[in-house]
Coordinates of C-alpha atoms and ligand atoms in Angstrom, one line a residue:
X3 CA -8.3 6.1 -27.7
X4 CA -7.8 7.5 -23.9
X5 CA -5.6 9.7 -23.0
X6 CA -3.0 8.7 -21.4
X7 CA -2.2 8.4 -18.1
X8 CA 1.4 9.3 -16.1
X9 CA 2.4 6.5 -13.6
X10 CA 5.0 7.4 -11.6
X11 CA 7.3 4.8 -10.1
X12 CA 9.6 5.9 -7.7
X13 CA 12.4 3.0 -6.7
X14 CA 11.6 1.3 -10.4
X15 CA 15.0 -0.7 -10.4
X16 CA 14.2 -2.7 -7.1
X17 CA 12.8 -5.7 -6.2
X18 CA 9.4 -4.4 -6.3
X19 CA 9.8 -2.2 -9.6
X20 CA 10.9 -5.0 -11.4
X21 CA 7.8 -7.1 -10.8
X22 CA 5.1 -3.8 -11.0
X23 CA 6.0 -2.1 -14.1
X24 CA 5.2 -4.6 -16.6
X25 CA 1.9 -5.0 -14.5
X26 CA 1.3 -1.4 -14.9
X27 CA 2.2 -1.4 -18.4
X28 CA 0.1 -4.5 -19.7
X29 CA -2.9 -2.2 -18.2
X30 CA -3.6 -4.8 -15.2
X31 CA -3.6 -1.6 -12.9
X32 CA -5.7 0.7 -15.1
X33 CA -7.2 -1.1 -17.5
X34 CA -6.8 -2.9 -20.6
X35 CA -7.7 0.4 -22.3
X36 CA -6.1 3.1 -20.8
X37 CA -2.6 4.2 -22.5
X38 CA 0.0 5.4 -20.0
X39 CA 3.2 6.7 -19.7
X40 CA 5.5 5.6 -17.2
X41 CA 7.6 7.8 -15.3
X42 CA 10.2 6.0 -13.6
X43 CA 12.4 7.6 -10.6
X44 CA 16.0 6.2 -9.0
X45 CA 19.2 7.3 -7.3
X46 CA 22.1 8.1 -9.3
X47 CA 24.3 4.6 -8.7
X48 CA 20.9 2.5 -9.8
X49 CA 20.4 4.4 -13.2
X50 CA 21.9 1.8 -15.0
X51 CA 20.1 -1.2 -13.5
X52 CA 17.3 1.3 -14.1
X53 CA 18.1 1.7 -18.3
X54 CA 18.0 -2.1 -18.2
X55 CA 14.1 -1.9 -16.8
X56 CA 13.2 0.5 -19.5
X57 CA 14.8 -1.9 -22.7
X58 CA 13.3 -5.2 -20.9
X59 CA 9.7 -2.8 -21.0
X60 CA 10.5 -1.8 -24.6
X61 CA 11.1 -5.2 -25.5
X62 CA 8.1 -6.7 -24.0
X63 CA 6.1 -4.7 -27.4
X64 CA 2.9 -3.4 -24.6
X65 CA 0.7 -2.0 -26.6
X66 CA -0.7 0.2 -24.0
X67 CA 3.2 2.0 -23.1
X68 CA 3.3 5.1 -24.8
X69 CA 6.5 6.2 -23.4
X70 CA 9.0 5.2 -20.5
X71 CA 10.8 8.3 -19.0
X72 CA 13.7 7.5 -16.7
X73 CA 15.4 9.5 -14.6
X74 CA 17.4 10.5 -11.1
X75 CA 15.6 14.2 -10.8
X76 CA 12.1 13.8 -8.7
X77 CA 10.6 16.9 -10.2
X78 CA 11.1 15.3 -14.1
X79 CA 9.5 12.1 -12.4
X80 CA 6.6 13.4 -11.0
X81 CA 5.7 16.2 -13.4
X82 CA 2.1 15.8 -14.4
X83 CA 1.8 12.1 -12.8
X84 CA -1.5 10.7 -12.2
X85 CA -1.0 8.2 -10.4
X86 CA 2.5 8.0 -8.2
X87 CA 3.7 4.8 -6.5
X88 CA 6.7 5.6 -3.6
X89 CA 8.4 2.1 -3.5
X90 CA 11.7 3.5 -3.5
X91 CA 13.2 3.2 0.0
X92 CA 15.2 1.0 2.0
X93 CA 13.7 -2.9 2.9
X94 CA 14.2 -4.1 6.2
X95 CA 16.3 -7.0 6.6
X96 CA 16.2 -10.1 9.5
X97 CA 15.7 -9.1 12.5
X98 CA 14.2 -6.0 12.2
X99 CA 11.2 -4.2 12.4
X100 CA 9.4 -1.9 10.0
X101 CA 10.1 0.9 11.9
X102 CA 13.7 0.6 12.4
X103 CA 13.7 2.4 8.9
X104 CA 12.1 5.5 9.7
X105 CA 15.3 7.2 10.3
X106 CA 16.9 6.1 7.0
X107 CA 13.8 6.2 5.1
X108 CA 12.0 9.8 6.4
X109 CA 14.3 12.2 4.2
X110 CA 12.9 10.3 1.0
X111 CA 9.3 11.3 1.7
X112 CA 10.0 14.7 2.6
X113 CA 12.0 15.7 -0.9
X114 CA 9.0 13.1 -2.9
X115 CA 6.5 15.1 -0.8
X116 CA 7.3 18.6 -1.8
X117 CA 8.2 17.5 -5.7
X118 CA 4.6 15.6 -5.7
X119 CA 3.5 19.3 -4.6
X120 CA 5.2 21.1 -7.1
X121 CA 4.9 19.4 -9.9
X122 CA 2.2 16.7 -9.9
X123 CA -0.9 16.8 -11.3
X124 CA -3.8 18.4 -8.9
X125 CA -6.3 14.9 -9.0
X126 CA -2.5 12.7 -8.2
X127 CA -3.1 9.1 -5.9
X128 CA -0.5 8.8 -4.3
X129 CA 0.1 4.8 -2.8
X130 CA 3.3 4.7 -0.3
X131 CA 4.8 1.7 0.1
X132 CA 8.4 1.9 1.3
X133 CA 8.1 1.1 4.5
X134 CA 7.1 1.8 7.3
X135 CA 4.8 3.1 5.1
X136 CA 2.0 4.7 7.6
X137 CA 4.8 7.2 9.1
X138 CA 5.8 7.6 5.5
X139 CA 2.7 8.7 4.1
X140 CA 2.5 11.0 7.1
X141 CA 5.6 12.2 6.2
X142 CA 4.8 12.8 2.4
X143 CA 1.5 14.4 2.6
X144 CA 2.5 16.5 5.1
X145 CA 5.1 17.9 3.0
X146 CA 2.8 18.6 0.0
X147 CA 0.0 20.9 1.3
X148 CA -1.4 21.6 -1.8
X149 CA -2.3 18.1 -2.3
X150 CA -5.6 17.2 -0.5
X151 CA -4.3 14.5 2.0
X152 CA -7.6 12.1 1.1
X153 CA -5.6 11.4 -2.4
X154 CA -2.1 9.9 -0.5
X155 CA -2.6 6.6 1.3
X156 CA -0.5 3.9 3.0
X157 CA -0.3 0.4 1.7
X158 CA -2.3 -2.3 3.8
X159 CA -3.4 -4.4 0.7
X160 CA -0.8 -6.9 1.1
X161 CA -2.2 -7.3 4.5
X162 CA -5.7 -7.8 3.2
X163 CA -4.8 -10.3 0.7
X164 CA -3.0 -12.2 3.1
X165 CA -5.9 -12.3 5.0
X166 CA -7.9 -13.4 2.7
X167 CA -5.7 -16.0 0.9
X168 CA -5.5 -18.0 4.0
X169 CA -9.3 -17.6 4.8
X170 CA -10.2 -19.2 1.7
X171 CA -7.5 -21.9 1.8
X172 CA -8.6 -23.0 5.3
X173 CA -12.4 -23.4 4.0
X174 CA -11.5 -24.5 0.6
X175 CA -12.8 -21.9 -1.6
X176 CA -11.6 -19.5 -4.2
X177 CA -10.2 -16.2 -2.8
X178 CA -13.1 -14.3 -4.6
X179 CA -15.2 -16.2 -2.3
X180 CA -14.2 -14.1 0.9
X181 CA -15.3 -10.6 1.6
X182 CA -15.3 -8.0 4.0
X183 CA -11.6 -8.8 5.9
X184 CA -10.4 -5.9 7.9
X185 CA -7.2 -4.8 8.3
X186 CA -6.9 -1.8 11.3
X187 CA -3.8 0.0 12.1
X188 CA -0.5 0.3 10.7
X189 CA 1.1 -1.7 8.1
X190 CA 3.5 -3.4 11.5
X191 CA 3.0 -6.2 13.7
X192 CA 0.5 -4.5 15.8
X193 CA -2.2 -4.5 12.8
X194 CA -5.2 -5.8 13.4
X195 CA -6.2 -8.2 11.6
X196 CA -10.5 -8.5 12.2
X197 CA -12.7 -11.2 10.2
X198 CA -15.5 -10.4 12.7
X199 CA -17.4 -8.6 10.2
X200 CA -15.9 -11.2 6.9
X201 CA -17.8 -13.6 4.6
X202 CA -17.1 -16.6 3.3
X203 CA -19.8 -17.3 0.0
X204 CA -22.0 -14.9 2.0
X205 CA -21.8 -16.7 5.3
X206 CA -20.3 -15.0 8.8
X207 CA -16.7 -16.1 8.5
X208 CA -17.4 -16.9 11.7
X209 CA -19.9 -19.4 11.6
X210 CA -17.7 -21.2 9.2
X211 CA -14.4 -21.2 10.4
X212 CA -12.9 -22.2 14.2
X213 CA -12.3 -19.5 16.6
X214 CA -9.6 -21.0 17.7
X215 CA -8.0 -21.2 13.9
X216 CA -8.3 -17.6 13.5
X217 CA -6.4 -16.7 16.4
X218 CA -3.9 -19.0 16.9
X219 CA -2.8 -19.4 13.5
X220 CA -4.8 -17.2 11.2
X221 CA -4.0 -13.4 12.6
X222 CA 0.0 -14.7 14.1
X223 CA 0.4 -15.6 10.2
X224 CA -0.7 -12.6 8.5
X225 CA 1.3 -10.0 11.1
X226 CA 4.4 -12.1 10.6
X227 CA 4.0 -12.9 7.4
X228 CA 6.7 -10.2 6.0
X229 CA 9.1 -11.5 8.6
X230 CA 8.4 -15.1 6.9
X231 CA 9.0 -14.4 3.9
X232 CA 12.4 -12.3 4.9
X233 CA 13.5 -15.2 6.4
X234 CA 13.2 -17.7 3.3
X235 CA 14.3 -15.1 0.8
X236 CA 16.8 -13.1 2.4
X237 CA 14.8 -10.1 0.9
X238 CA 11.2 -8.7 1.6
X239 CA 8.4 -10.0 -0.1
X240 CA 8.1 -8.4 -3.6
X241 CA 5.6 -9.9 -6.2
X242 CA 2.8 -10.3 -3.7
X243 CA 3.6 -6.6 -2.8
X244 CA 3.8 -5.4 -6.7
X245 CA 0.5 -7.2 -6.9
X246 CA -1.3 -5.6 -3.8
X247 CA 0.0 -2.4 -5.4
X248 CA -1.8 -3.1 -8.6
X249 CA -4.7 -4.1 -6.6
X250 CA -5.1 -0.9 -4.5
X251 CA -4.6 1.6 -7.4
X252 CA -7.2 -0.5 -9.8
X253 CA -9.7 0.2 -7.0
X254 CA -8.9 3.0 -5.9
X255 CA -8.9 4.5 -10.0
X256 CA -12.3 2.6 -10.1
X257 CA -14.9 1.3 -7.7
X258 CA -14.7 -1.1 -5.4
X259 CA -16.4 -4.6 -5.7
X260 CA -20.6 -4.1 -4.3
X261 CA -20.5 -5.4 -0.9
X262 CA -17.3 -5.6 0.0
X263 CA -14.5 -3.3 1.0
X264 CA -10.5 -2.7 1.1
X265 CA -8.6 -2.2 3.4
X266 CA -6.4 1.1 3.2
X267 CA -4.2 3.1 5.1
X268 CA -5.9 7.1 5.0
X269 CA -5.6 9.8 6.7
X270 CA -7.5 9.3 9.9
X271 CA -11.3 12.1 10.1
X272 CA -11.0 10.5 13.9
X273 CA -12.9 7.2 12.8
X274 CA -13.1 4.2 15.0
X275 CA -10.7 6.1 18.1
X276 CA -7.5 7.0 15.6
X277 CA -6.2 10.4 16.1
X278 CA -6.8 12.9 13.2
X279 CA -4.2 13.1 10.6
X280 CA -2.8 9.7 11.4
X281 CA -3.0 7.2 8.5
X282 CA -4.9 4.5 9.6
X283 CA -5.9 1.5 7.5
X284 CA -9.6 0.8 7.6
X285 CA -11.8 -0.5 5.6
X286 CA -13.0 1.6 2.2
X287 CA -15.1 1.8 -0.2
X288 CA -14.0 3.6 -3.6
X289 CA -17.1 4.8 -5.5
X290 CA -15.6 5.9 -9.4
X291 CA -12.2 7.0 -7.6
X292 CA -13.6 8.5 -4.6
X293 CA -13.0 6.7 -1.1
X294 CA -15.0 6.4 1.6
X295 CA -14.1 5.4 5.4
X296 CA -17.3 2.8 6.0
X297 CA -18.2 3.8 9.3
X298 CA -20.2 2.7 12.3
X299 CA -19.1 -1.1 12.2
X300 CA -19.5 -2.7 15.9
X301 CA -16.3 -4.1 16.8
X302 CA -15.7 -7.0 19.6
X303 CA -13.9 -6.2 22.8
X304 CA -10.8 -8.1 21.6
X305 CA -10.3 -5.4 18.9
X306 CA -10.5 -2.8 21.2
X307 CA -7.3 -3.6 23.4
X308 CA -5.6 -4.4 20.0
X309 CA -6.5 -1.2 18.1
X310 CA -5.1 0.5 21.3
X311 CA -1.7 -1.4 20.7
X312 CA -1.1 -0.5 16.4
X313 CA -2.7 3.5 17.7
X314 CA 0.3 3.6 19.8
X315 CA 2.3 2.8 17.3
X316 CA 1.6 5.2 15.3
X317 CA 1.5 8.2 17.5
X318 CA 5.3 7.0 18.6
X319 CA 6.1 6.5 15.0
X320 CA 4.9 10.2 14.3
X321 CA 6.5 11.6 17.5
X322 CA 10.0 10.0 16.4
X323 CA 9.5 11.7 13.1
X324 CA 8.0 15.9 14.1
X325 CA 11.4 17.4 12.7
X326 CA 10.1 15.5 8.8
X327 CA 6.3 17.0 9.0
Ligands
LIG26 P1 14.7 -2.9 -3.1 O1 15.9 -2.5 -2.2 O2 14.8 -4.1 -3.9 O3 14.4 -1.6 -4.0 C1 14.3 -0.3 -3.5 C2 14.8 0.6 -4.6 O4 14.6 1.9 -4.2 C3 16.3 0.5 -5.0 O5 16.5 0.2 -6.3 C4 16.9 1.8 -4.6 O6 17.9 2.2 -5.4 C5 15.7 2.7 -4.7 N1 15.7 4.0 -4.0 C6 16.3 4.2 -2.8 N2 16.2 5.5 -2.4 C7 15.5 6.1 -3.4 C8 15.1 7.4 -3.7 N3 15.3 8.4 -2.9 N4 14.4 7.7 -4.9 C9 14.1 6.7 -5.7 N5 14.5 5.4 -5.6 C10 15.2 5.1 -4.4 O7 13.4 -2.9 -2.1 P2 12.0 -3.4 -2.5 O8 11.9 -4.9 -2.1 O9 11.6 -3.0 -3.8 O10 11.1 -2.7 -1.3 C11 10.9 -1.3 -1.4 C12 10.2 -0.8 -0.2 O11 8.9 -1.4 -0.1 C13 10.9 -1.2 1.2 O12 10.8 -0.1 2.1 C14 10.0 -2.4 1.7 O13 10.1 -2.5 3.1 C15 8.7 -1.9 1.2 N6 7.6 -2.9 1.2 C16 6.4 -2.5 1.6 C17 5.3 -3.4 1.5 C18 3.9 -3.0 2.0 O14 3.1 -3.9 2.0 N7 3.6 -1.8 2.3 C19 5.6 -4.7 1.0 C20 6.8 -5.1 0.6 C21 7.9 -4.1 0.7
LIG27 C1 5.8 -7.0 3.9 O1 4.8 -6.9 4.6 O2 6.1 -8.1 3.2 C2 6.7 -5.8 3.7 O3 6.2 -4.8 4.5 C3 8.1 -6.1 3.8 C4 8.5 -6.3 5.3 O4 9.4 -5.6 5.8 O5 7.9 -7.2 5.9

């Protein structure tokens, strides 16, 4: 038997929590081996939506949940975690943008950052996704020093799986058909979303698909697609975002499928034009837990302008947040 591993999920009793901790638990985001404990983190007035979590995950019998801690204190949530998910923050509603939460959202990151610092375990992943996650991962790393910035990252999977749900729809083939998508930027409207480089069944995406397809409706539909979904629920998306969670971590904890790549928001080394220290999803390879920028790709003049547009972004986003970092 493994030892276990502490998942810590942070904002448990939301839309998001509800759908990922029986994921986590059943061992889809680990393994269907590997034990764990899960560590679950709200504010006070959601602790007893919160107790209702942790009987529904005691009653679903998981023979892989060793124990279910919850609790309102981030230092008794994070203590020891392995693996730390930061959902917990406010969605946006109709009509807004991403980053009209930075203001509301910032001081969250700052007092996760420093208890991930002092009391997490020294090897901790850390996945943000409250929104607008980029600036928030910013704002978390940079408040835990002692944790080396390559183990926090931003959430772009929901992105990527967008992506490449609608690829293989439009050429009628399974998902695990298409590789290679790319999603650049931030986790906004300005992302870049680049199949210059994807395959469909080992052909150039582009060879099989209509330029024209890609972007009038392909890349308008994946940038919005948060917006969409908003406006037919009244709420932000949540299982496809509790299952790109599951996805990220899985790969991240592992190794990443041989030729192909994720795409994930790190902190920026200075590849492909992004100022240092921004997180900036890319596409990565995870060797046995270790991730990799791949680097050198050619990109097409169209990317260019576009990459200029989400870098912008970013660097505004961080300006409008200094007084947090
Ligand atoms: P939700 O409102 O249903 O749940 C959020 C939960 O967080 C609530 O239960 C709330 O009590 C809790 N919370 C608030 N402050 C907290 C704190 N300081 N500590 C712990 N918990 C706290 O929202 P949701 O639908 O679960 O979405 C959560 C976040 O994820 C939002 O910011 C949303 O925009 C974002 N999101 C990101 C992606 C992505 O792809 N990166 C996708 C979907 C949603
Ligand atoms: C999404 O992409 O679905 C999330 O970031 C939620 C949102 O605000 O769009």
């Amino acid at each position: 038997m493994k030892k276990p591993l502490v998942v810590t999920v942070t904002g448990a009793a939301g839309e998001i929590g509800y759908a990922i901790t029986p994921r986590i638990a059943f061992g889809a985001m680990l393994g269907e081996d590997q034990p764990v404990i899960l560590k679950l983190l709200e504010i006070p007035r959601a602790m007893a939506a919160l107790e209702a979590v942790e009987k529904e995950l005691f009653d679903c019998a998981f023979p892989l949940l060793q124990e279910v801690v919850i609790t309102d204190d981030p230092a008794e949530a994070f203590r020891d975690c392995d693996a730390a998910l930061l959902i917990g923050s406010r969605p946006r509603g109709p009509g807004m943008e991403r980053s009209d939460l930075l203001e509301a959202n910032a001081p969250i990151f700052v007092e996760q950052g420093r208890a991930l610092n002092d009391h997490a375990s020294r090897d901790v992943k850390v996945l943000i996704v409250g929104n607008p996650a980029n600036t928030n991962a910013l704002i978390a790393s940079s408040n835990a020093p002692d944790i080396p910035v390559i183990q926090f990252s931003a959430m772009t999977r929901l992105d990527h799986n967008r992506a490449v749900a609608q690829l293989a729809h439009k050429a009628g083939v399974s998902a695990g058909e298409i590789s290679k998508v790319i999603i650049w930027g931030n986790h906004s409207s300005t992302q870049v979303v680049d199949v210059h480089h994807a395959e469909i069944g080992g052909r150039p995406a582009l060879d099989v698909l209509d330029v024209e397809w890609i972007q009038k409706d392909l890349i308008p539909t994946v940038q919005h697609r948060g917006a969409e979904i908003i406006k037919l629920r009244g709420r932000s998306s949540a299982a496809s975002a509790a299952n790109a969670a599951v996805y990220c971590m899985r790969d991240w904890f592992g190794s990443t499928s041989p030729d192909d790549w994720v795409s994930m928001a790190l902190a920026s080394g200075g590849q492909y034009g992004a100022d240092e220290g921004l997180f900036y999803s890319m596409p990565v390879i995870v060797d046995n837990g270790t991730p990799r920028v791949v680097e050198g790709l050619e990109l097409s003049d169209s990317c260019h302008q576009f990459l200029q547009l989400t870098l912008d972004e970013l660097r505004s986003e961080r300006d409008a947040v200094r007084k947090f970092l």
